[in-house]
mmCIF file with all atom_site columns, C-alpha atoms in Angstrom:
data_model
loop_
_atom_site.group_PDB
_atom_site.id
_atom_site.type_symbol
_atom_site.label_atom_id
_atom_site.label_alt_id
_atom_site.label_comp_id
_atom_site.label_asym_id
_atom_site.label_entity_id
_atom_site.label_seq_id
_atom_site.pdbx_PDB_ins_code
_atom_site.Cartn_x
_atom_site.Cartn_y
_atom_site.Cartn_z
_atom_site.occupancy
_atom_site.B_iso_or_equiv
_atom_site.pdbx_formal_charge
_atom_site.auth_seq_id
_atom_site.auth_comp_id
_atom_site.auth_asym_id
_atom_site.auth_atom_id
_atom_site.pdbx_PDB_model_num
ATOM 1   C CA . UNK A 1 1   ? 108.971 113.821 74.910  1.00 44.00 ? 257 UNK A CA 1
ATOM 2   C CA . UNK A 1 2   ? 105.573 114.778 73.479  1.00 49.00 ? 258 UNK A CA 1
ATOM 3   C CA . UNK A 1 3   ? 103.276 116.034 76.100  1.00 49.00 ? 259 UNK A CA 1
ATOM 4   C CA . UNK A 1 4   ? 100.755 113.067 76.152  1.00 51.00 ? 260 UNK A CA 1
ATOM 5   C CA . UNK A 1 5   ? 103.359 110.504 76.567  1.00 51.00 ? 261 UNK A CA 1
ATOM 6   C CA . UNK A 1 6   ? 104.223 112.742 80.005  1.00 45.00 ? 262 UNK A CA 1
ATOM 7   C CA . UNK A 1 7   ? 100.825 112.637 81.038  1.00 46.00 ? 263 UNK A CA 1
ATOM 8   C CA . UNK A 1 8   ? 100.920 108.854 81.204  1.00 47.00 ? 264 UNK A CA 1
ATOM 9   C CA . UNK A 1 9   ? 104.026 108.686 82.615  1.00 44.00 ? 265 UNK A CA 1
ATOM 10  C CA . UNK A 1 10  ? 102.791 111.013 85.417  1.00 46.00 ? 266 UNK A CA 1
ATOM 11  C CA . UNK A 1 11  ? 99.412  109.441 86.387  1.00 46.00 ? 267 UNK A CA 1
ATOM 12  C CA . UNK A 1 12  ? 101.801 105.810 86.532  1.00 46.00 ? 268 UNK A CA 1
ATOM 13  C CA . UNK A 1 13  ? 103.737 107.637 89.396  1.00 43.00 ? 269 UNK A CA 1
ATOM 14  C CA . UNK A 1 14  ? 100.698 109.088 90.978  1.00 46.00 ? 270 UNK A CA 1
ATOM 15  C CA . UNK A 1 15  ? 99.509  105.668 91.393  1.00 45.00 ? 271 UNK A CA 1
ATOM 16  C CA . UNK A 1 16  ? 102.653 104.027 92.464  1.00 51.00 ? 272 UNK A CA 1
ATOM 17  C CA . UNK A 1 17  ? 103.028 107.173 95.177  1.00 52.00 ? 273 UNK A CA 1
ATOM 18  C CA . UNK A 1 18  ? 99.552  106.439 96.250  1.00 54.00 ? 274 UNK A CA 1
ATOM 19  C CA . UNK A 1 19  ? 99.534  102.552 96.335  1.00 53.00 ? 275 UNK A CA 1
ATOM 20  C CA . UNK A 1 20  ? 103.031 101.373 97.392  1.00 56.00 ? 276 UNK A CA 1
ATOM 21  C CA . UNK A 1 21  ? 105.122 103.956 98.253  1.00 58.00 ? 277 UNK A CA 1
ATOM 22  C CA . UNK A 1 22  ? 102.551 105.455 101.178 1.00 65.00 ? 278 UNK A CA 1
ATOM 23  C CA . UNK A 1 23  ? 102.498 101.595 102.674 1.00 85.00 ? 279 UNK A CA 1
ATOM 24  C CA . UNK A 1 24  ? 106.437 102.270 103.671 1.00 89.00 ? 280 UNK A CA 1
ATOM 25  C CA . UNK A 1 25  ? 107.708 103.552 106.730 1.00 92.00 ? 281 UNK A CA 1
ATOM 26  C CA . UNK A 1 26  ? 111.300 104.139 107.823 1.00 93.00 ? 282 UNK A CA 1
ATOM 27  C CA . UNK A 1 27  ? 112.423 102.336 111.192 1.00 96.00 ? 283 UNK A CA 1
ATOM 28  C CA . UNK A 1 28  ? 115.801 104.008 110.762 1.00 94.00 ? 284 UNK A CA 1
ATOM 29  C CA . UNK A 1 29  ? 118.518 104.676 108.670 1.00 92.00 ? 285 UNK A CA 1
ATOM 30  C CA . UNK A 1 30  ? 117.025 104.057 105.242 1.00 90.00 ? 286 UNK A CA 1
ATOM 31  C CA . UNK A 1 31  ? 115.504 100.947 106.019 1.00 94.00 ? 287 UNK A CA 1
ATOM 32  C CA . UNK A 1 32  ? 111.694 100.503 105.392 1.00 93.00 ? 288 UNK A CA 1
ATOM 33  C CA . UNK A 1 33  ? 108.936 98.009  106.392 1.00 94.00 ? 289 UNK A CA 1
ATOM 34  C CA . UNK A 1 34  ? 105.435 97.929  105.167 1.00 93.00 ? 290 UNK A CA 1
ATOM 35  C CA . UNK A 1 35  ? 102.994 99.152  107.083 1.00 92.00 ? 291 UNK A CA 1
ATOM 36  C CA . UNK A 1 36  ? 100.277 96.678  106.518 1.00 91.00 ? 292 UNK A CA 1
ATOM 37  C CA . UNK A 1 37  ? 102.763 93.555  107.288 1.00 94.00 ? 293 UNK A CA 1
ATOM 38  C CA . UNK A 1 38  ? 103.669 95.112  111.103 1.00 95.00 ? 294 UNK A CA 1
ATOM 39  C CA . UNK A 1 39  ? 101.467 93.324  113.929 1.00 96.00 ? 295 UNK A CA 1
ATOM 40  C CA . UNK A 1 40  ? 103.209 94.325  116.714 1.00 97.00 ? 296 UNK A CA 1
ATOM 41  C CA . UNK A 1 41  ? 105.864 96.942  118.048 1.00 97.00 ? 297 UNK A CA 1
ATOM 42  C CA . UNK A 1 42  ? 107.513 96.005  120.998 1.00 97.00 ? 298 UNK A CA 1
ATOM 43  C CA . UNK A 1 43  ? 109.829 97.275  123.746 1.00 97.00 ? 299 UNK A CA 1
ATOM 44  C CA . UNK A 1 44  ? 113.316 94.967  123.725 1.00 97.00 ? 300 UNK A CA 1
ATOM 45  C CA . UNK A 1 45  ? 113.775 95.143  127.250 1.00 96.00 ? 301 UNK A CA 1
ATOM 46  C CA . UNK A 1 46  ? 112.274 92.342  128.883 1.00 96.00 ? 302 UNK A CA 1
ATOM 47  C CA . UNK A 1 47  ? 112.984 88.551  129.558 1.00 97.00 ? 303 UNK A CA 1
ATOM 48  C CA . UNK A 1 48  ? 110.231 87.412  126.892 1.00 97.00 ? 304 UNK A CA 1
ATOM 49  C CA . UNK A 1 49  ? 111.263 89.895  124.091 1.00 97.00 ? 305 UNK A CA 1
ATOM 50  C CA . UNK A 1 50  ? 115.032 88.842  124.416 1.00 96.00 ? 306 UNK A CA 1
ATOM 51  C CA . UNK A 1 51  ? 114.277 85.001  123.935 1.00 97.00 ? 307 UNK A CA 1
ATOM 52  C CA . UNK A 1 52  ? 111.564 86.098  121.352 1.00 97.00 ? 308 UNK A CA 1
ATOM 53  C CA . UNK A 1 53  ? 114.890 87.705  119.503 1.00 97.00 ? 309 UNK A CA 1
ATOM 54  C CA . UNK A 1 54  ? 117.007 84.458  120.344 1.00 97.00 ? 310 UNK A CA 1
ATOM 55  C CA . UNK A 1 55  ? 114.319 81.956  119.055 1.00 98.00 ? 311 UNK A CA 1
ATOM 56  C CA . UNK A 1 56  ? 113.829 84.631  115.674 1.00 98.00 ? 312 UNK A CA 1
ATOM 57  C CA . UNK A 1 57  ? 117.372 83.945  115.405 1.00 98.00 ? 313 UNK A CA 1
ATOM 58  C CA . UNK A 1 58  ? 117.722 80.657  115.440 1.00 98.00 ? 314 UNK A CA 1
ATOM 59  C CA . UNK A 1 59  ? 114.669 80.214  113.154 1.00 98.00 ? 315 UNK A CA 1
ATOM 60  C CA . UNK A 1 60  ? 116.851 82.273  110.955 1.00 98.00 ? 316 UNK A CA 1
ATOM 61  C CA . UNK A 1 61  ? 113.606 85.047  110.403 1.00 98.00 ? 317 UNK A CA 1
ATOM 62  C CA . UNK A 1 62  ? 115.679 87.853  112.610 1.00 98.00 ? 318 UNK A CA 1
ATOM 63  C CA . UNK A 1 63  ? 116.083 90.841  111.169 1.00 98.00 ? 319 UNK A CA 1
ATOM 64  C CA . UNK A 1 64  ? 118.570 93.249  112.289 1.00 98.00 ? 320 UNK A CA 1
ATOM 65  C CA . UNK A 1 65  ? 117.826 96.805  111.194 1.00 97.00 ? 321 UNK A CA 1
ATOM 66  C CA . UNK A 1 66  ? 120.071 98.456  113.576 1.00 97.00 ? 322 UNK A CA 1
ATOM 67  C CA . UNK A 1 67  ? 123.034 99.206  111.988 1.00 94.00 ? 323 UNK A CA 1
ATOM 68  C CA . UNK A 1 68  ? 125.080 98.244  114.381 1.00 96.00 ? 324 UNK A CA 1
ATOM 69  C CA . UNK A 1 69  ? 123.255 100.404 116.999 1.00 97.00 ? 325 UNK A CA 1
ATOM 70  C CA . UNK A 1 70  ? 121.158 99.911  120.373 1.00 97.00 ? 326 UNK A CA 1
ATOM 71  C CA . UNK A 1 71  ? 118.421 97.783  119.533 1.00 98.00 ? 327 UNK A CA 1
ATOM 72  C CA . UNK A 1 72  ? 115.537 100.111 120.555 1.00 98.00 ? 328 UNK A CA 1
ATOM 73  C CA . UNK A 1 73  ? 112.312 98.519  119.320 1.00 98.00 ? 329 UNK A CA 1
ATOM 74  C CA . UNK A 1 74  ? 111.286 95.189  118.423 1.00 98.00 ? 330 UNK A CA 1
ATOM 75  C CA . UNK A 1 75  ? 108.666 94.856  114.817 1.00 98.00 ? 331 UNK A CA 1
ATOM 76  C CA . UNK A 1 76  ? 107.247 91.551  114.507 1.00 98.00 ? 332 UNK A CA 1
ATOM 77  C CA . UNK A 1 77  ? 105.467 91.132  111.103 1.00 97.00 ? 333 UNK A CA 1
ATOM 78  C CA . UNK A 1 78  ? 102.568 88.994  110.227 1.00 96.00 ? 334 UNK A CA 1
ATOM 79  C CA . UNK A 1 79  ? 105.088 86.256  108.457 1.00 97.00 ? 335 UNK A CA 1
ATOM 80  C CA . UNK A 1 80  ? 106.738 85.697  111.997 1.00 96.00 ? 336 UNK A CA 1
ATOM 81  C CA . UNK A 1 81  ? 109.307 87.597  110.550 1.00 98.00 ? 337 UNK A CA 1
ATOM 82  C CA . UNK A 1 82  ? 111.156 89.681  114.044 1.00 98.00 ? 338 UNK A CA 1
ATOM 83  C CA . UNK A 1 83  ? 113.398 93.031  112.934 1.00 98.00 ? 339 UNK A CA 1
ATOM 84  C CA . UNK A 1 84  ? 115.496 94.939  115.105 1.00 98.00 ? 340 UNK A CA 1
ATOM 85  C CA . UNK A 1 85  ? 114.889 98.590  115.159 1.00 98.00 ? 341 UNK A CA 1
ATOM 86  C CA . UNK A 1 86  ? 117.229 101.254 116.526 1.00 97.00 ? 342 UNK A CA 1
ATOM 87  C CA . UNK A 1 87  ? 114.119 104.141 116.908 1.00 97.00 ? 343 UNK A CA 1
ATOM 88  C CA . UNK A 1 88  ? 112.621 104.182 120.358 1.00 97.00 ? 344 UNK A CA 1
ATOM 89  C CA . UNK A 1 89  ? 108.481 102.619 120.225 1.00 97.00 ? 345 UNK A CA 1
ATOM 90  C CA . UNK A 1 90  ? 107.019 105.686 120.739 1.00 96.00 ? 346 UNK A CA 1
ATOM 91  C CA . UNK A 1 91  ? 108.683 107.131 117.401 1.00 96.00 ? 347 UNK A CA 1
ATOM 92  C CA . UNK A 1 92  ? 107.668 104.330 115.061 1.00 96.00 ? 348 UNK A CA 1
ATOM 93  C CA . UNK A 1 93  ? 103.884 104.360 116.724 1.00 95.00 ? 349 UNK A CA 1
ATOM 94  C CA . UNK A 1 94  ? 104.071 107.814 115.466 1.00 93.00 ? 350 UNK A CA 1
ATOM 95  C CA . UNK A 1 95  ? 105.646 107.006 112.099 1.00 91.00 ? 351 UNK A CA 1
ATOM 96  C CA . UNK A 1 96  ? 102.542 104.120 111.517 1.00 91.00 ? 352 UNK A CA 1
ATOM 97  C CA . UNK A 1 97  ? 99.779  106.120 112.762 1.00 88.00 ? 353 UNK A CA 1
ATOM 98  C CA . UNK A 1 98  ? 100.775 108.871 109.915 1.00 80.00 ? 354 UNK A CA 1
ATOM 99  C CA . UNK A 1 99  ? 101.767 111.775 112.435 1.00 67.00 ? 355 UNK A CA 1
ATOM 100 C CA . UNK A 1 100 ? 105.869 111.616 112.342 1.00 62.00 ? 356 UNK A CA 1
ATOM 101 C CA . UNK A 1 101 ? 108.269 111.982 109.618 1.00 57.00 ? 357 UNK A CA 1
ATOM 102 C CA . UNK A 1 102 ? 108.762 109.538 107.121 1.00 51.00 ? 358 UNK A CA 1
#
């Protein structure tokens, strides 16, 4: 490949790393969320947050990211959408603010 045609080719995946890709962030075992969708983390173990999963699930918006796991955290996105996240709160606050591992 000629060396200009690379130099396109690289500043179109500079801009996808810096526009897209930077917007995701993992809530465990490969599965991503964007950043800018998330309202609200939440801790699954109280009375409200277990109907707020039951109602998500019968409004069929419920997403289970768990893999089968502990459900650990709670994301609510700014669709309504609920998903199910098997990372404690504390690890996905760190995640969003920019400070953990992606």
């Amino acid at each position: 490949m000629p060396r200009r045609s690379w130099k396109k080719f690289e500043n179109r995946l500079r801009t996808l790393n810096n526009g897209m890709v930077n917007n995701l962030v993992n809530i465990g075992y490969g599965n991503m969320v964007m950043a800018t969708k998330v309202v609200a983390v939440l801790s699954p173990y109280s009375a409200p947050m277990r109907r707020l999963k039951e109602e998500a699930k019968e409004r069929k918006m419920l997403v289970d990211a768990t893999q089968g796991r502990k459900t650990r955290a709670i994301i609510i996105t700014d669709s309504d959408h609920v998903i199910l996240s098997a990372v404690q709160v504390e690890t996905l606050m760190q995640r969003f603010t920019g400070r953990g591992e992606q």
